[in-house]
Phi, psi and omega in degrees: 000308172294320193271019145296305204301300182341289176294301188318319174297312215272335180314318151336279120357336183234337186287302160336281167299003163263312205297309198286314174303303160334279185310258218315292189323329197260338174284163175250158192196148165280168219213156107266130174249130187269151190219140168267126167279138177224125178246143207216167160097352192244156168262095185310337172269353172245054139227117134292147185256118226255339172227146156166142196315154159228359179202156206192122178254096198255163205259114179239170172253123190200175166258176179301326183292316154343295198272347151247001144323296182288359173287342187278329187311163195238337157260124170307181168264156207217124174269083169304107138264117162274136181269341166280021144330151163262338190272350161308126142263150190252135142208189186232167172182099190288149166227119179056228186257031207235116190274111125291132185286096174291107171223138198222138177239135157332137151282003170283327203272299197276008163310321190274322172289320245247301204304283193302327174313294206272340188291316223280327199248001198092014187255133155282116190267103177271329194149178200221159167275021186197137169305320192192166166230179203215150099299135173228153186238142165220118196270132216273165181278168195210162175212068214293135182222156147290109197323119173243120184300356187323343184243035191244098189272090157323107187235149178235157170285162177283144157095008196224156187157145186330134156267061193105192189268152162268131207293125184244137204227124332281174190263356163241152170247078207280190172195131200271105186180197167291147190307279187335306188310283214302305188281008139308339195258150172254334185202136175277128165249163202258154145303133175293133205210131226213050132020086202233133170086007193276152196182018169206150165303116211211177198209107175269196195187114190226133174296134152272161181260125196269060183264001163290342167314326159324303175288014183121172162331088190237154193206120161231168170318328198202115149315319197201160166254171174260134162200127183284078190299090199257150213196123170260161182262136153238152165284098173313136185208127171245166177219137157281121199241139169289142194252150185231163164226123183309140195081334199332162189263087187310004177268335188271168155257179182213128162239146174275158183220089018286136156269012173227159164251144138275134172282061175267148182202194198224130176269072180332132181303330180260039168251347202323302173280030177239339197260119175245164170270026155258013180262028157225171174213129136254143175237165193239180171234146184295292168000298197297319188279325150342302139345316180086039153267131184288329187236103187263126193292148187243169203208108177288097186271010165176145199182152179302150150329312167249034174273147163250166202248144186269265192241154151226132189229101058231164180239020179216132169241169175245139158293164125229123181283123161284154184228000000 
C-alpha cells in the first residue's frame, strides 16, 4: 500500500514538473544571439580589406522552445550588408599614404532585414550590442592587359577559314595586386588550347593561364575569356594582278619582267561577286633596286579584307632601268 501511495506521488509529481516546464518553456523571455557579419556587394579582387566587424550579438525575444529549437540549428544566423546599398554610409579616410574606403550601416537601418530573419524562426527582434557595423576597404593598384591569344591553335576544315577577326569577351583583363608585382608580369595568355574541324562560326570559353599567380597576391578580373570565331565557306579564285614599284625615281623609266602576276587566293562564297582583280595591288619596293638587288621580292599591298592571300606566282620578278 505505501509503495503504491509512493508511486502515484512521483507520477504526480513528474506530471506536475512537465506542466510547469511547458508553461515556462512558452513564456518569452529574452536572449542573446550571437550573428555572423557578411559584407557583400564590392568587388573582392580590386578591394582589399583591411577591417570589418565579423560578428555581432543581437537582443531577441523568443519562448523557451524557440530558443532552444534555434540552438539545435546546425547554421547560425548570418547579418547580409549590401554594400550597394542607400542605407551604407561612405567615407573616405587617409592613413599615411594609403586612402581607406569607410564604409557603415546603421544597425537600426537592418531592422527589416533583422526583423523578417528572425519572424521565420519565432523571434522578436529587439536590438543589438552595437550601433552600427564598419568595414574599412583599400583599393589595390591594378594593370590592365590585352588578352594574348598566341597559344590558342585554330585548325579548319578544307575549304573553311577565318572571316574578320576574332571578337575576344572581355577584351581586357585587369589585374590586382602590389604595384612591383604588377609591373613583373609582361603579359596574361590564354592556356593551350587546341581546335580541330571548325567549319561554323562558334563562340569558345577559353582559361586563361594563371602562371602570373606565381608572382604574389595577384586577383584578376576575369578567370577565362569568350572569343568568337566567325567562320566562312571559301572559294579557291587566281587573278592576273599588275606588279607596280612603290617609291619608283619618276626620272627612270623601269621595265618589269614579269610585269603581271598570278594571284591565288580563297574568297568566301558569298563575297564571290564582289571581289575583282582590281580590288588588289602588288608591289616591289624601289629601295630594293637602289640596293643593286637583281631580283626584286613583291608583296600584295592592298586586297579586300576577309580575302586571304595564297601565292603570289612568280613572289621575285627581275628589272631594267631605262635611262
Amino acid at each position: 500500500m505505501r509503495g503504491r501511495q509512493v508511486r502515484s506521488f512521483l507520477v504526480v509529481l513528474g506530471i506536475t514538473a512537465l506542466v510547469w516546464l511547458a508553461i515556462a518553456m512558452s513564456e518569452s523571455h529574452e536572449y542573446s544571439l550571437p550573428a555572423k557579419v557578411q559584407f557583400g556587394g564590392y568587388d573582392a579582387k580590386r578591394y582589399a580589406v583591411v577591417s570589418s566587424d565579423t560578428a555581432l550579438t543581437l537582443k531577441v525575444e523568443a519562448t523557451g522552445f524557440n530558443a532552444l529549437f534555434y540552438s539545435l540549428r546546425r547554421q547560425g544566423l548570418v547579418v547580409q550588408v549590401d554594400m550597394n546599398s542607400e542605407m551604407v554610409h561612405r567615407y573616405t579616410r587617409r592613413r599615411e599614404e594609403v586612402m581607406d574606403l569607410h564604409r557603415t550601416v546603421a544597425l537600426n537601418d537592418l531592422s527589416s532585414q533583422l526583423s523578417s530573419q528572425l519572424y521565420s524562426m519565432g523571434m522578436h527582434f529587439i536590438g543589438g550590442t552595437r550601433d552600427s557595423l564598419h568595414i574599412v576597404l583599400n583599393e589595390r593598384a591594378s594593370r590592365t592587359f590585352t588578352p594574348d591569344l598566341g597559344a590558342l591553335h585554330i585548325n579548319f576544315s578544307d575549304g573553311y577559314g577565318l572571316y574578320g577577326e576574332p571578337q575576344v569577351t572581355p577584351a581586357e583583363v585587369t589585374l590586382y595586386g602590389p604595384r612591383d608585382v604588377l609591373d613583373a608580369i609582361d603579359l596574361i595568355g590564354v592556356k593551350p588550347m587546341e581546335i580541330n574541324g571548325v567549319r561554323a562560326s562558334k563562340t569558345y570559353r577559353i582559361a586563361l593561364d594563371g602562371t602570373w599567380r606565381r608572382h604574389g597576391d595577384i586577383y584578376a578580373s576575369a578567370d577565362t575569356i569568350s572569343v568568337a570565331i566567325p567562320v566562312k565557306r571559301f572559294i579557291e579564285r587566281r587573278f592576273s594582278v599588275p606588279v607596280t614599284v612603290s617609291d619608283a625615281d619618276s626620272s627612270h623609266a623601269l621595265r618589269l619582267y614579269p610585269d603581271h602576276v598570278e594571284l591565288n587566293v580563297w574568297v568566301a562564297q558569298e563575297d564571290l561577286g564582289t571581289v575583282s582583280a582590281d580590288r588588289f595591288s602588288v608591289s616591289a619596293n624601289y629601295g630594293d633596286i637602289r640596293s643593286g638587288l637583281q631580283r626584286l621580292k613583291l608583296r600584295v599591298s592592298r586586297f579586300p579584307r576577309n580575302v586571304r592571300i595564297r601565292s603570289v606566282n612568280p613572289s621575285e620578278i627581275e628589272y631594267v632601268i631605262i635611262k
